[in-house]
Structures are given as structure tokens and as C-alpha cells.
Amino acid sequence: MVAYGTSYHALKDRAKLSDGETLLVLGASGGVGLAAVELGKLMGAKVIAAASSENKLQLCREYGADQTINYSKDDLKSEIKKLTDNKGVDVIYDPVGGDYSEAAFRGIAWEGRFLVVGFASGTIPKMPLNLPLLKTASIVGVFWGDFAMRNPKQNMENTKMLMKWYDEGRLRPHIHKTYELKNTARALEEIMNRKVRGKLVIEM
Ligand SMILES: NC(=O)c1ccc[n+]([C@@H]2O[C@H](COP(=O)([O-])OP(=O)(O)OC[C@H]3O[C@@H](n4cnc5c(N)ncnc54)[C@H](OP(=O)(O)O)[C@@H]3O)[C@@H](O)[C@H]2O)c1
């Protein structure tokens, strides 16, 4: 619920993603990232998935990504321009932070929205404020936990929509691996080492 709840709130309520727009997802094979790829497609967007390996990008394609960028070897800004005929992307979903954020922002479209979701890289980026000015773009914060507490009715509506899509088989949470409770440390280590695609499950 956290991964899908966050990504749906971010794309629908914060970015107001609309049909036909282009969405770039960073960390696209991770927990919230893969949910954003799936939801972006359901909401009618063209989705560009960015991640650090071919194996991760392959999973993103299986979840509907139209195009992919391997940011461990290719330059984000120039790849975005190449894939969008220089127009840039309308919405950027960023749960990673670090150096990727500014590089991605430099590929945003006119009136684009940059969603600040998290800092899995461990570094909170700083952004030159001439960049949003030059594209009339917005930097938009996302805090699903607080949103759910402040707007429980709206969050319930979102949850109902997500459960409907899930019941219809249109959302398929990806389980990378299942661990027993006693092996939780190993599971966390796997996440820290950037080895996980989708979610890990800990069985109680
Ligand atoms: N704002 C909110 O409401 C909200 C809600 C939920 C989660 N979050 C935040 O969103 C972030 C991502 O959560 P998640 O559950 O999707 O995590 P995750 O499954 O671990 O995915 C994070 C992705 O970040 C990338 N990454 C880049 N550098 C990394 C590093 N040094 N260590 C680990 N991963 C790295 C990895 O993809 P590549 O290897 O492809 O780069 C990884 O797939 C977290 O910071 C979390 O706190 C925010």
C-alpha cells in the first residue's frame, strides 16, 4: 500500500499527470518506482524508465515502460532529449536524489512538474533555481504518509481505485524474494546493495 499509495498520490494529486503526457521515472525498478511505471501507463502516459542496469530496465519494460535509460552509463539529460525530440518530459518522478535529480531536471519540458519523492541514493540534491524559471516548471513535494493523515477521505478514494485495479489484474506488485523474519538483516542488506527489483517480503 505504501509503494502504490505514494506513487498514485504523487502522479494524480501532486503532478496532475494527464493522458498523453510523458513521465520519466528514476529508480524505476525499485519499490515506488515500479509502481509509478505501472500507474503511469494506466493513467495514459508515455513512460520512460531510468535505472542502473539492463536487468532492472528489462523488468520495467515487462511492466509497461515504453522507453528506457541506463543512467549508470548514459547521460540522463541527452538521453531524455533524444527520446522526446528535444521537447523534454512533462513529469519527473524522483525517489533517488543525488546527482540524477539535476541531470533529469535539465531534461524537463515547458510547464513540467518534478516530483520530490525520496533520496535512496543517500544524498539530498541542491537545485539551481534558474532551472524551474527557464522552463516555467514546478518542483513538487510528495509526502504520502502525512497526506493520508490530513486527507483520509481522499486517500480512501485513492485506495479504492488502487484495489479495483488490483482486483482487475491491472496492477501486479512484483515480489523479488521472500525472507523469513529471522533473515530480515539479509533482506535489508540486499536492498542497500541495490540488488532488489520491486519489493521484498518478510514472512512473520
Ligand atoms: N515521499 C513519500 O511519501 C515516500 C513514500 C515512500 C517511499 N519514499 C522514499 O522513496 C525512496 C525509494 O523507496 P523504495 O521503497 O522505492 O526503495 P527501493 O525499492 O530500495 O528503490 C530505490 C531505488 O533507488 C536506486 N538507488 C540509487 N542509489 C541507491 C543507493 N545508493 N542505495 C539504494 N538504492 C539506490 C535503486 O535503483 P537503481 O539501482 O536503478 O539506481 C533502487 O531501485 C526512499 O528514499 C523512501 O524513503 C518516499
CSV table of N, CA and C in Angstrom, one decimal, residues 16-118:
chain,number,residue,atom,x,y,z
A,16,LYS,N,-0.7,15.9,-11.2
A,16,LYS,CA,-1.9,16.0,-12.1
A,16,LYS,C,-1.5,15.5,-13.5
A,17,LEU,N,-0.9,14.3,-13.5
A,17,LEU,CA,-0.5,13.7,-14.8
A,17,LEU,C,-1.7,13.5,-15.7
A,18,SER,N,-1.6,13.9,-17.0
A,18,SER,CA,-2.8,13.7,-17.8
A,18,SER,C,-2.4,12.8,-19.0
A,19,ASP,N,-3.5,12.2,-19.6
A,19,ASP,CA,-3.4,11.3,-20.7
A,19,ASP,C,-2.5,11.9,-21.8
A,20,GLY,N,-1.5,11.1,-22.3
A,20,GLY,CA,-0.7,11.6,-23.4
A,20,GLY,C,0.6,12.3,-23.0
A,21,GLU,N,0.7,12.6,-21.7
A,21,GLU,CA,1.9,13.3,-21.2
A,21,GLU,C,3.1,12.3,-21.1
A,22,THR,N,4.3,12.8,-21.0
A,22,THR,CA,5.5,11.9,-20.9
A,22,THR,C,5.9,11.9,-19.5
A,23,LEU,N,6.1,10.7,-18.9
A,23,LEU,CA,6.6,10.6,-17.5
A,23,LEU,C,7.9,9.9,-17.5
A,24,LEU,N,8.9,10.5,-16.8
A,24,LEU,CA,10.2,9.9,-16.5
A,24,LEU,C,10.2,9.4,-15.1
A,25,VAL,N,10.6,8.1,-14.9
A,25,VAL,CA,10.7,7.6,-13.5
A,25,VAL,C,12.1,7.2,-13.3
A,26,LEU,N,12.7,7.8,-12.2
A,26,LEU,CA,14.1,7.4,-11.8
A,26,LEU,C,13.9,6.3,-10.8
A,27,GLY,N,15.0,5.4,-10.7
A,27,GLY,CA,14.9,4.3,-9.8
A,27,GLY,C,13.7,3.4,-10.1
A,28,ALA,N,13.5,3.3,-11.4
A,28,ALA,CA,12.2,2.8,-11.9
A,28,ALA,C,11.9,1.3,-11.6
A,29,SER,N,12.9,0.5,-11.2
A,29,SER,CA,12.6,-0.9,-10.9
A,29,SER,C,12.5,-1.1,-9.4
A,30,GLY,N,12.6,0.0,-8.6
A,30,GLY,CA,12.5,-0.1,-7.1
A,30,GLY,C,11.1,-0.2,-6.7
A,31,GLY,N,10.8,-0.1,-5.4
A,31,GLY,CA,9.5,-0.3,-4.8
A,31,GLY,C,8.5,0.8,-5.3
A,32,VAL,N,8.8,2.0,-5.0
A,32,VAL,CA,7.9,3.1,-5.5
A,32,VAL,C,8.0,3.3,-7.0
A,33,GLY,N,9.2,3.1,-7.5
A,33,GLY,CA,9.5,3.4,-8.9
A,33,GLY,C,8.7,2.5,-9.9
A,34,LEU,N,8.7,1.2,-9.6
A,34,LEU,CA,8.0,0.2,-10.5
A,34,LEU,C,6.4,0.5,-10.4
A,35,ALA,N,6.0,0.9,-9.2
A,35,ALA,CA,4.6,1.2,-9.0
A,35,ALA,C,4.2,2.4,-9.9
A,36,ALA,N,5.2,3.4,-10.0
A,36,ALA,CA,5.0,4.6,-10.8
A,36,ALA,C,4.9,4.3,-12.3
A,37,VAL,N,5.8,3.3,-12.7
A,37,VAL,CA,5.8,2.9,-14.1
A,37,VAL,C,4.4,2.3,-14.4
A,38,GLU,N,3.9,1.4,-13.6
A,38,GLU,CA,2.6,0.7,-13.9
A,38,GLU,C,1.5,1.7,-13.9
A,39,LEU,N,1.5,2.6,-12.9
A,39,LEU,CA,0.4,3.5,-12.7
A,39,LEU,C,0.4,4.6,-13.8
A,40,GLY,N,1.6,5.0,-14.2
A,40,GLY,CA,1.8,6.0,-15.3
A,40,GLY,C,1.2,5.4,-16.6
A,41,LYS,N,1.4,4.1,-16.9
A,41,LYS,CA,0.8,3.5,-18.1
A,41,LYS,C,-0.7,3.5,-18.0
A,42,LEU,N,-1.2,3.1,-16.8
A,42,LEU,CA,-2.7,3.0,-16.5
A,42,LEU,C,-3.3,4.4,-16.7
A,43,MET,N,-2.6,5.4,-16.4
A,43,MET,CA,-3.1,6.8,-16.5
A,43,MET,C,-2.9,7.4,-17.9
A,44,GLY,N,-2.4,6.6,-18.8
A,44,GLY,CA,-2.3,7.1,-20.2
A,44,GLY,C,-1.1,7.8,-20.6
A,45,ALA,N,0.0,7.7,-19.7
A,45,ALA,CA,1.2,8.5,-20.1
A,45,ALA,C,2.1,7.6,-20.9
A,46,LYS,N,3.0,8.3,-21.6
A,46,LYS,CA,4.2,7.6,-22.2
A,46,LYS,C,5.2,7.5,-21.1
A,47,VAL,N,5.7,6.3,-20.8
A,47,VAL,CA,6.6,6.2,-19.7
A,47,VAL,C,8.1,5.9,-20.1
A,48,ILE,N,9.0,6.7,-19.6
A,48,ILE,CA,10.4,6.4,-19.8
A,48,ILE,C,11.0,6.0,-18.4
A,49,ALA,N,11.5,4.8,-18.4
A,49,ALA,CA,12.0,4.2,-17.1
A,49,ALA,C,13.6,4.4,-17.1
A,50,ALA,N,14.1,4.9,-16.0
A,50,ALA,CA,15.5,5.1,-15.8
A,50,ALA,C,16.0,4.2,-14.6
A,51,ALA,N,17.1,3.4,-14.8
A,51,ALA,CA,17.6,2.6,-13.8
A,51,ALA,C,19.1,2.3,-14.1
A,52,SER,N,19.7,1.6,-13.1
A,52,SER,CA,21.2,1.4,-13.2
A,52,SER,C,21.7,0.2,-13.9
A,53,SER,N,20.8,-0.7,-14.4
A,53,SER,CA,21.3,-1.9,-15.1
A,53,SER,C,20.2,-2.4,-16.1
A,54,GLU,N,20.7,-3.2,-17.1
A,54,GLU,CA,19.9,-3.7,-18.1
A,54,GLU,C,18.8,-4.7,-17.5
A,55,ASN,N,19.3,-5.5,-16.5
A,55,ASN,CA,18.4,-6.4,-15.9
A,55,ASN,C,17.2,-5.6,-15.2
A,56,LYS,N,17.5,-4.5,-14.6
A,56,LYS,CA,16.4,-3.7,-14.0
A,56,LYS,C,15.5,-3.1,-15.0
A,57,LEU,N,16.1,-2.6,-16.1
A,57,LEU,CA,15.3,-2.0,-17.2
A,57,LEU,C,14.4,-3.0,-17.9
A,58,GLN,N,14.9,-4.3,-18.0
A,58,GLN,CA,14.1,-5.3,-18.6
A,58,GLN,C,12.8,-5.5,-17.8
A,59,LEU,N,12.9,-5.5,-16.5
A,59,LEU,CA,11.7,-5.6,-15.7
A,59,LEU,C,10.7,-4.4,-15.9
A,60,CYS,N,11.3,-3.2,-16.0
A,60,CYS,CA,10.4,-2.1,-16.3
A,60,CYS,C,9.7,-2.2,-17.6
A,61,ARG,N,10.4,-2.8,-18.6
A,61,ARG,CA,9.7,-3.0,-19.9
A,61,ARG,C,8.5,-4.0,-19.7
A,62,GLU,N,8.8,-5.0,-18.9
A,62,GLU,CA,7.7,-6.0,-18.6
A,62,GLU,C,6.5,-5.4,-17.9
A,63,TYR,N,6.8,-4.3,-17.2
A,63,TYR,CA,5.7,-3.6,-16.5
A,63,TYR,C,5.2,-2.4,-17.3
A,64,GLY,N,5.5,-2.3,-18.6
A,64,GLY,CA,4.9,-1.3,-19.5
A,64,GLY,C,5.7,-0.2,-19.9
A,65,ALA,N,6.9,0.0,-19.4
A,65,ALA,CA,7.7,1.2,-19.9
A,65,ALA,C,7.9,1.2,-21.4
A,66,ASP,N,7.7,2.3,-22.0
A,66,ASP,CA,7.8,2.5,-23.4
A,66,ASP,C,9.2,2.6,-23.9
A,67,GLN,N,10.0,3.3,-23.0
A,67,GLN,CA,11.4,3.5,-23.4
A,67,GLN,C,12.3,3.5,-22.1
A,68,THR,N,13.6,3.2,-22.2
A,68,THR,CA,14.4,3.1,-21.0
A,68,THR,C,15.7,3.9,-21.2
A,69,ILE,N,16.3,4.2,-20.0
A,69,ILE,CA,17.6,4.9,-20.0
A,69,ILE,C,18.4,4.2,-18.9
A,70,ASN,N,19.6,3.8,-19.2
A,70,ASN,CA,20.5,3.2,-18.2
A,70,ASN,C,21.4,4.3,-17.7
A,71,TYR,N,21.1,4.9,-16.6
A,71,TYR,CA,21.8,6.1,-16.1
A,71,TYR,C,23.1,5.8,-15.5
A,72,SER,N,23.5,4.5,-15.4
A,72,SER,CA,24.8,4.2,-14.9
A,72,SER,C,25.9,4.3,-16.1
A,73,LYS,N,25.4,4.3,-17.3
A,73,LYS,CA,26.3,4.5,-18.4
A,73,LYS,C,26.0,5.6,-19.4
A,74,ASP,N,24.7,6.0,-19.5
A,74,ASP,CA,24.3,7.1,-20.4
A,74,ASP,C,23.9,8.4,-19.7
A,75,ASP,N,24.2,9.5,-20.4
A,75,ASP,CA,23.9,10.8,-19.8
A,75,ASP,C,22.4,11.1,-19.8
A,76,LEU,N,21.8,11.3,-18.6
A,76,LEU,CA,20.3,11.4,-18.5
A,76,LEU,C,19.8,12.5,-19.4
A,77,LYS,N,20.4,13.7,-19.3
A,77,LYS,CA,19.8,14.9,-20.0
A,77,LYS,C,19.8,14.6,-21.5
A,78,SER,N,20.9,14.2,-22.1
A,78,SER,CA,20.9,14.0,-23.5
A,78,SER,C,20.0,12.8,-24.0
A,79,GLU,N,19.9,11.8,-23.1
A,79,GLU,CA,19.0,10.7,-23.5
A,79,GLU,C,17.6,11.1,-23.5
A,80,ILE,N,17.2,12.0,-22.5
A,80,ILE,CA,15.8,12.5,-22.4
A,80,ILE,C,15.5,13.3,-23.7
A,81,LYS,N,16.4,14.1,-24.0
A,81,LYS,CA,16.2,15.0,-25.2
A,81,LYS,C,16.1,14.1,-26.5
A,82,LYS,N,16.9,13.1,-26.6
A,82,LYS,CA,16.9,12.2,-27.7
A,82,LYS,C,15.5,11.5,-27.8
A,83,LEU,N,15.0,11.0,-26.7
A,83,LEU,CA,13.8,10.2,-26.7
A,83,LEU,C,12.6,11.0,-26.8
A,84,THR,N,12.7,12.4,-26.6
A,84,THR,CA,11.5,13.2,-26.7
A,84,THR,C,11.6,14.3,-27.8
A,85,ASP,N,12.4,14.0,-28.8
A,85,ASP,CA,12.6,15.0,-29.9
A,85,ASP,C,12.9,16.4,-29.3
A,86,ASN,N,13.7,16.5,-28.3
A,86,ASN,CA,14.1,17.8,-27.7
A,86,ASN,C,13.1,18.5,-26.9
A,87,LYS,N,11.9,17.9,-26.8
A,87,LYS,CA,10.8,18.5,-26.1
A,87,LYS,C,11.0,18.4,-24.5
A,88,GLY,N,11.5,17.3,-24.1
A,88,GLY,CA,11.7,17.1,-22.6
A,88,GLY,C,10.5,16.3,-22.1
A,89,VAL,N,10.6,16.0,-20.8
A,89,VAL,CA,9.5,15.2,-20.2
A,89,VAL,C,8.6,16.0,-19.4
A,90,ASP,N,7.3,15.7,-19.4
A,90,ASP,CA,6.3,16.6,-18.7
A,90,ASP,C,6.4,16.4,-17.1
A,91,VAL,N,6.6,15.1,-16.7
A,91,VAL,CA,6.6,14.8,-15.3
A,91,VAL,C,7.8,14.0,-15.0
A,92,ILE,N,8.6,14.3,-13.9
A,92,ILE,CA,9.7,13.5,-13.4
A,92,ILE,C,9.4,13.0,-12.0
A,93,TYR,N,9.5,11.7,-11.8
A,93,TYR,CA,9.2,11.1,-10.5
A,93,TYR,C,10.6,10.7,-10.0
A,94,ASP,N,11.0,11.3,-8.9
A,94,ASP,CA,12.4,11.1,-8.4
A,94,ASP,C,12.4,10.6,-6.9
A,95,PRO,N,12.6,9.3,-6.8
A,95,PRO,CA,12.8,8.7,-5.4
A,95,PRO,C,14.2,8.5,-5.1
A,96,VAL,N,15.2,9.0,-5.9
A,96,VAL,CA,16.6,8.6,-5.8
A,96,VAL,C,17.5,9.8,-5.3
A,97,GLY,N,17.3,10.9,-5.9
A,97,GLY,CA,18.1,12.1,-5.5
A,97,GLY,C,19.5,12.0,-6.0
A,98,GLY,N,20.4,12.6,-5.2
A,98,GLY,CA,21.8,12.6,-5.6
A,98,GLY,C,22.0,13.4,-7.0
A,99,ASP,N,23.0,12.9,-7.7
A,99,ASP,CA,23.4,13.6,-9.0
A,99,ASP,C,22.3,13.5,-10.1
A,100,TYR,N,21.4,12.5,-10.0
A,100,TYR,CA,20.4,12.2,-11.0
A,100,TYR,C,19.4,13.3,-11.1
A,101,SER,N,19.1,14.0,-9.9
A,101,SER,CA,18.0,14.9,-9.9
A,101,SER,C,18.2,16.1,-10.9
A,102,GLU,N,19.4,16.8,-10.7
A,102,GLU,CA,19.6,18.0,-11.6
A,102,GLU,C,19.7,17.5,-13.0
A,103,ALA,N,20.4,16.4,-13.3
A,103,ALA,CA,20.6,16.0,-14.7
A,103,ALA,C,19.2,15.7,-15.3
A,104,ALA,N,18.3,15.1,-14.5
A,104,ALA,CA,16.9,14.9,-15.1
A,104,ALA,C,16.2,16.2,-15.2
A,105,PHE,N,16.3,17.1,-14.2
A,105,PHE,CA,15.6,18.3,-14.3
A,105,PHE,C,16.0,19.1,-15.6
A,106,ARG,N,17.2,19.0,-16.0
A,106,ARG,CA,17.7,19.7,-17.2
A,106,ARG,C,17.0,19.2,-18.5
A,107,GLY,N,16.3,18.0,-18.3
A,107,GLY,CA,15.5,17.5,-19.5
A,107,GLY,C,14.0,17.6,-19.3
A,108,ILE,N,13.6,18.6,-18.4
A,108,ILE,CA,12.1,18.7,-18.2
A,108,ILE,C,11.5,19.6,-19.3
A,109,ALA,N,10.3,19.4,-19.6
A,109,ALA,CA,9.6,20.1,-20.6
A,109,ALA,C,9.0,21.5,-20.1
A,110,TRP,N,8.6,22.3,-21.0
A,110,TRP,CA,7.9,23.6,-20.6
A,110,TRP,C,6.7,23.2,-19.7
A,111,GLU,N,6.6,23.9,-18.6
A,111,GLU,CA,5.5,23.6,-17.6
A,111,GLU,C,5.5,22.2,-17.0
A,112,GLY,N,6.8,21.7,-17.0
A,112,GLY,CA,6.9,20.3,-16.4
A,112,GLY,C,6.8,20.3,-14.9
A,113,ARG,N,6.6,19.2,-14.3
A,113,ARG,CA,6.5,19.0,-12.8
A,113,ARG,C,7.5,18.0,-12.4
A,114,PHE,N,8.3,18.4,-11.4
A,114,PHE,CA,9.4,17.5,-10.9
A,114,PHE,C,8.9,17.0,-9.5
A,115,LEU,N,8.7,15.8,-9.3
A,115,LEU,CA,8.2,15.2,-8.0
A,115,LEU,C,9.3,14.8,-7.1
A,116,VAL,N,9.4,15.4,-6.0
A,116,VAL,CA,10.4,15.1,-5.0
A,116,VAL,C,9.9,14.0,-4.1
A,117,VAL,N,10.3,12.7,-4.3
A,117,VAL,CA,9.7,11.6,-3.6
A,117,VAL,C,10.7,11.0,-2.5
A,118,GLY,N,11.9,11.0,-2.8
A,118,GLY,CA,12.9,10.4,-1.8
A,118,GLY,C,14.3,10.5,-2.2
